[in-house]
Short mmCIF file of C-alpha atoms and ligand atoms in Angstrom, two decimals:
data_model
loop_
_atom_site.label_atom_id
_atom_site.label_comp_id
_atom_site.label_asym_id
_atom_site.label_seq_id
_atom_site.Cartn_x
_atom_site.Cartn_y
_atom_site.Cartn_z
CA UNK A 284 -8.29 -15.69 -15.13
CA UNK A 285 -5.04 -17.52 -16.29
CA UNK A 286 -3.99 -14.36 -17.91
CA UNK A 287 -4.01 -12.53 -14.71
CA UNK A 288 -1.42 -14.86 -13.21
CA UNK A 289 1.78 -13.84 -15.18
CA UNK A 290 0.72 -10.19 -14.12
CA UNK A 291 0.24 -10.84 -10.62
CA UNK A 292 3.51 -12.45 -10.52
CA UNK A 293 5.51 -9.64 -12.07
CA UNK A 294 3.57 -7.33 -9.44
CA UNK A 295 4.61 -9.36 -6.49
CA UNK A 296 8.03 -7.77 -5.92
CA UNK A 297 6.73 -4.42 -5.80
CA UNK A 298 3.84 -5.47 -3.58
CA UNK A 299 6.17 -7.03 -1.08
CA UNK A 300 8.11 -3.96 -0.65
CA UNK A 301 7.23 -0.35 -1.12
CA UNK A 302 9.07 1.31 -3.82
CA UNK A 303 8.73 5.17 -4.80
CA UNK A 304 10.52 7.31 -7.29
CA UNK A 305 12.73 10.10 -6.31
CA UNK A 306 13.26 12.98 -8.64
CA UNK A 307 16.83 13.89 -9.32
CA UNK A 308 16.00 17.53 -10.19
CA UNK A 309 13.98 18.67 -6.98
CA UNK A 310 14.60 15.59 -4.76
CA UNK A 311 10.89 14.91 -4.23
CA UNK A 312 9.64 11.64 -3.58
CA UNK A 313 6.61 10.22 -5.43
CA UNK A 314 4.62 7.12 -4.06
CA UNK A 315 5.35 5.35 -7.44
CA UNK A 316 7.99 5.61 -10.08
CA UNK A 317 6.77 7.84 -12.74
CA UNK A 318 8.33 8.93 -16.03
CA UNK A 319 8.07 12.55 -15.05
CA UNK A 320 8.19 14.47 -11.74
CA UNK A 321 4.67 15.60 -10.56
CA UNK A 322 6.52 18.73 -8.91
CA UNK A 323 9.01 19.90 -11.66
CA UNK A 324 8.26 17.85 -14.64
CA UNK A 325 11.99 16.61 -14.60
CA UNK A 326 12.44 13.23 -16.58
CA UNK A 327 15.25 11.98 -14.36
CA UNK A 328 13.54 9.77 -11.86
CA UNK A 329 15.08 6.97 -10.04
CA UNK A 330 13.54 4.19 -8.03
CA UNK A 331 13.92 4.28 -4.27
CA UNK A 332 12.95 1.81 -1.85
CA UNK A 333 10.45 3.36 1.01
CA UNK A 334 10.73 2.46 4.67
CA UNK A 335 7.31 1.68 5.06
CA UNK A 336 7.05 3.69 8.17
CA UNK A 337 4.59 6.66 8.47
CA UNK A 338 1.57 8.07 10.19
CA UNK A 339 -2.22 8.05 9.64
CA UNK A 340 -2.83 11.32 7.95
CA UNK A 341 -6.60 10.83 7.36
CA UNK A 342 -8.97 7.87 7.21
CA UNK A 343 -12.46 6.45 6.55
CA UNK A 344 -14.13 3.21 7.87
CA UNK A 345 -15.57 1.13 5.25
CA UNK A 346 -18.82 -0.80 5.95
CA UNK A 347 -19.14 -1.63 2.25
CA UNK A 348 -16.65 -3.60 0.37
CA UNK A 349 -15.87 -4.36 -3.29
CA UNK A 350 -16.18 -7.89 -4.41
CA UNK A 351 -13.37 -9.93 -2.73
CA UNK A 352 -13.10 -7.69 0.21
CA UNK A 353 -16.23 -8.61 2.02
CA UNK A 354 -14.75 -10.42 4.83
CA UNK A 355 -12.94 -7.52 6.31
CA UNK A 356 -16.02 -5.10 6.87
CA UNK A 357 -15.84 -2.99 8.54
CA UNK A 358 -12.32 -2.04 7.78
CA UNK A 359 -10.42 1.27 7.62
CA UNK A 360 -8.65 2.89 4.77
CA UNK A 361 -6.26 5.47 5.65
CA UNK A 362 -4.04 8.01 3.70
CA UNK A 363 -0.57 7.13 5.11
CA UNK A 364 2.08 10.02 5.13
CA UNK A 365 5.25 8.18 4.81
CA UNK A 366 8.24 9.51 6.51
CA UNK A 367 9.86 9.98 3.12
CA UNK A 368 6.91 12.66 2.23
CA UNK A 369 4.49 11.06 -0.10
CA UNK A 370 0.90 9.93 0.99
CA UNK A 371 -0.43 6.46 -0.23
CA UNK A 372 -3.75 4.96 0.34
CA UNK A 373 -3.68 1.62 2.18
CA UNK A 374 -5.76 -0.64 4.53
CA UNK A 375 -4.92 -0.45 8.27
CA UNK A 376 -4.97 -3.82 10.00
CA UNK A 377 -4.17 -5.33 13.50
CA UNK A 378 -6.31 -2.71 15.32
CA UNK A 379 -9.83 -2.09 16.04
CA UNK A 380 -11.47 0.15 13.84
CA UNK A 381 -12.54 2.44 16.80
CA UNK A 382 -8.91 2.83 17.88
CA UNK A 383 -7.60 4.25 14.71
CA UNK A 384 -6.45 8.00 15.31
CA UNK A 385 -5.06 10.59 12.90
CA UNK A 386 -1.34 10.91 13.71
CA UNK A 387 -0.90 7.13 14.83
CA UNK A 388 2.49 5.98 13.87
CA UNK A 389 2.07 2.80 11.36
CA UNK A 390 4.43 0.56 9.44
CA UNK A 391 3.62 -1.58 6.34
CA UNK A 392 3.17 -5.20 6.80
CA UNK A 393 2.68 -8.10 4.17
CA UNK A 394 -0.91 -9.40 4.40
CA UNK A 395 -3.65 -11.05 2.27
CA UNK A 396 -5.17 -8.54 0.19
CA UNK A 397 -8.12 -10.63 -1.32
CA UNK A 398 -9.38 -13.78 -2.54
CA UNK A 399 -11.07 -13.95 -5.89
CA UNK A 400 -12.37 -16.43 -8.34
CA UNK A 401 -13.50 -19.94 -7.81
CA UNK A 402 -10.06 -21.09 -7.48
CA UNK A 403 -9.62 -19.04 -4.41
CA UNK A 404 -6.58 -17.44 -5.91
CA UNK A 405 -5.18 -15.35 -2.92
CA UNK A 406 -3.30 -12.07 -3.56
CA UNK A 407 -1.07 -10.88 -1.15
CA UNK A 408 0.21 -7.05 -0.59
CA UNK A 409 0.93 -4.59 1.84
CA UNK A 410 -1.45 -3.12 4.71
CA UNK A 411 -0.42 -0.77 7.41
CA UNK A 412 -0.54 -1.86 11.17
CA UNK A 413 0.30 0.29 14.51
CA UNK A 414 4.02 0.80 14.47
CA UNK A 415 5.92 -1.87 16.33
CA UNK A 416 9.51 -1.65 14.71
CA UNK A 417 12.00 0.54 16.74
ZN1 LIG B 640 11.10 17.26 -9.39
#
Protein backbone atom coordinates (compact mmCIF):
# COMPACT_ATOMS: atom_id res chain seq x y z
CA UNK A 1 0.00 0.00 0.00
CA UNK A 2 2.77 2.43 0.94
CA UNK A 3 4.43 1.72 -2.37
CA UNK A 4 1.40 2.98 -4.25
CA UNK A 5 1.56 6.47 -2.83
CA UNK A 6 4.53 7.86 -4.79
CA UNK A 7 3.10 6.42 -7.97
CA UNK A 8 -0.31 7.96 -7.31
CA UNK A 9 1.39 11.22 -6.53
CA UNK A 10 3.27 11.23 -9.81
CA UNK A 11 0.10 10.46 -11.73
CA UNK A 12 -1.89 13.20 -10.04
CA UNK A 13 -0.90 15.87 -12.54
CA UNK A 14 -1.91 13.84 -15.54
CA UNK A 15 -5.22 12.89 -13.92
CA UNK A 16 -6.15 16.44 -13.03
CA UNK A 17 -5.82 17.55 -16.63
CA UNK A 18 -6.13 15.68 -19.87
CA UNK A 19 -3.02 15.29 -21.94
CA UNK A 20 -2.53 13.56 -25.24
CA UNK A 21 0.20 13.23 -27.79
CA UNK A 22 0.36 15.00 -31.15
CA UNK A 23 2.32 13.49 -34.01
CA UNK A 24 4.58 16.00 -35.74
CA UNK A 25 4.49 13.83 -38.85
CA UNK A 26 0.77 13.49 -39.61
CA UNK A 27 -0.78 15.71 -36.94
CA UNK A 28 -2.91 12.98 -35.43
CA UNK A 29 -3.68 13.39 -31.73
CA UNK A 30 -3.65 10.29 -29.52
CA UNK A 31 -5.35 10.11 -26.12
CA UNK A 32 -1.98 9.53 -24.46
CA UNK A 33 1.62 10.41 -25.26
CA UNK A 34 3.13 7.40 -27.00
CA UNK A 35 6.67 6.91 -28.22
CA UNK A 36 5.47 6.22 -31.76
CA UNK A 37 2.45 7.53 -33.69
CA UNK A 38 -0.10 4.70 -34.08
CA UNK A 39 -1.14 6.09 -37.47
CA UNK A 40 2.16 6.72 -39.30
CA UNK A 41 4.83 5.26 -36.96
CA UNK A 42 6.60 8.61 -36.73
CA UNK A 43 8.53 8.91 -33.46
CA UNK A 44 8.31 12.70 -33.27
CA UNK A 45 5.55 13.04 -30.68
CA UNK A 46 4.84 16.06 -28.52
CA UNK A 47 2.60 16.34 -25.48
CA UNK A 48 -0.52 18.42 -25.93
CA UNK A 49 -3.18 19.42 -23.41
CA UNK A 50 -6.69 18.44 -24.42
CA UNK A 51 -9.74 20.67 -23.89
CA UNK A 52 -11.69 17.96 -22.09
CA UNK A 53 -14.72 18.69 -24.28
CA UNK A 54 -16.35 16.14 -26.48
CA UNK A 55 -19.44 14.05 -26.96
CA UNK A 56 -20.68 10.60 -25.99
CA UNK A 57 -19.75 8.26 -28.83
CA UNK A 58 -21.08 5.09 -27.24
CA UNK A 59 -21.83 3.96 -23.72
CA UNK A 60 -22.75 1.07 -21.44
CA UNK A 61 -24.59 1.01 -18.12
CA UNK A 62 -22.65 -0.96 -15.51
CA UNK A 63 -24.58 -2.90 -12.89
CA UNK A 64 -21.55 -4.67 -11.47
CA UNK A 65 -18.41 -2.90 -10.44
CA UNK A 66 -14.82 -3.81 -9.65
CA UNK A 67 -13.74 -3.52 -6.03
CA UNK A 68 -13.69 0.10 -4.94
CA UNK A 69 -16.41 1.22 -7.37
CA UNK A 70 -19.40 -0.50 -5.72
CA UNK A 71 -20.87 2.75 -4.37
CA UNK A 72 -21.42 4.00 -7.92
CA UNK A 73 -23.74 1.22 -9.20
CA UNK A 74 -25.40 1.67 -11.59
CA UNK A 75 -23.08 3.95 -13.52
CA UNK A 76 -22.28 4.76 -17.12
CA UNK A 77 -18.97 4.10 -18.81
CA UNK A 78 -18.74 5.86 -22.16
CA UNK A 79 -16.48 6.20 -25.11
CA UNK A 80 -16.07 9.96 -25.29
CA UNK A 81 -14.97 11.44 -28.60
CA UNK A 82 -12.93 14.51 -27.72
CA UNK A 83 -13.13 17.59 -29.95
CA UNK A 84 -9.43 17.08 -30.78
CA UNK A 85 -10.28 13.68 -32.26
CA UNK A 86 -9.21 10.91 -29.90
CA UNK A 87 -11.75 8.65 -28.23
CA UNK A 88 -11.24 7.83 -24.56
CA UNK A 89 -13.07 5.69 -22.03
CA UNK A 90 -14.49 7.48 -19.01
CA UNK A 91 -17.24 7.36 -16.43
CA UNK A 92 -20.17 9.75 -16.95
CA UNK A 93 -21.32 11.64 -13.85
CA UNK A 94 -23.85 14.28 -12.75
CA UNK A 95 -26.63 12.83 -14.89
CA UNK A 96 -29.23 10.09 -14.42
CA UNK A 97 -28.19 6.83 -16.05
CA UNK A 98 -31.37 6.86 -18.18
CA UNK A 99 -30.63 10.34 -19.52
CA UNK A 100 -27.28 9.56 -21.13
CA UNK A 101 -27.51 9.73 -24.93
CA UNK A 102 -25.18 9.10 -27.83
CA UNK A 103 -24.05 12.49 -29.13
CA UNK A 104 -24.57 14.23 -25.79
CA UNK A 105 -22.00 17.05 -25.33
CA UNK A 106 -19.82 16.39 -22.28
CA UNK A 107 -16.86 17.96 -20.50
CA UNK A 108 -14.24 16.59 -18.13
CA UNK A 109 -14.52 17.26 -14.43
CA UNK A 110 -12.37 16.24 -11.47
CA UNK A 111 -14.10 13.71 -9.26
CA UNK A 112 -13.42 11.02 -6.71
CA UNK A 113 -12.58 7.84 -8.59
CA UNK A 114 -12.51 5.29 -5.85
CA UNK A 115 -11.69 4.59 -2.29
CA UNK A 116 -9.52 1.60 -1.57
CA UNK A 117 -7.77 -0.11 1.27
CA UNK A 118 -8.47 -0.03 5.00
CA UNK A 119 -6.96 3.46 5.22
CA UNK A 120 -9.66 4.77 2.87
CA UNK A 121 -7.10 6.22 0.50
CA UNK A 122 -9.08 8.24 -2.05
CA UNK A 123 -8.04 8.52 -5.65
CA UNK A 124 -9.23 11.45 -7.73
CA UNK A 125 -9.38 11.63 -11.46
CA UNK A 126 -11.43 12.90 -14.34
CA UNK A 127 -14.94 11.88 -15.26
CA UNK A 128 -17.23 13.49 -17.80
CA UNK A 129 -20.48 15.35 -17.12
CA UNK A 130 -23.03 17.00 -19.45
CA UNK A 131 -21.38 20.09 -20.94
CA UNK A 132 -21.87 23.29 -18.97
CA UNK A 133 -18.89 25.42 -19.96
CA UNK A 134 -19.62 27.72 -22.90
ZN1 LIG B 1 1.62 10.31 -37.31
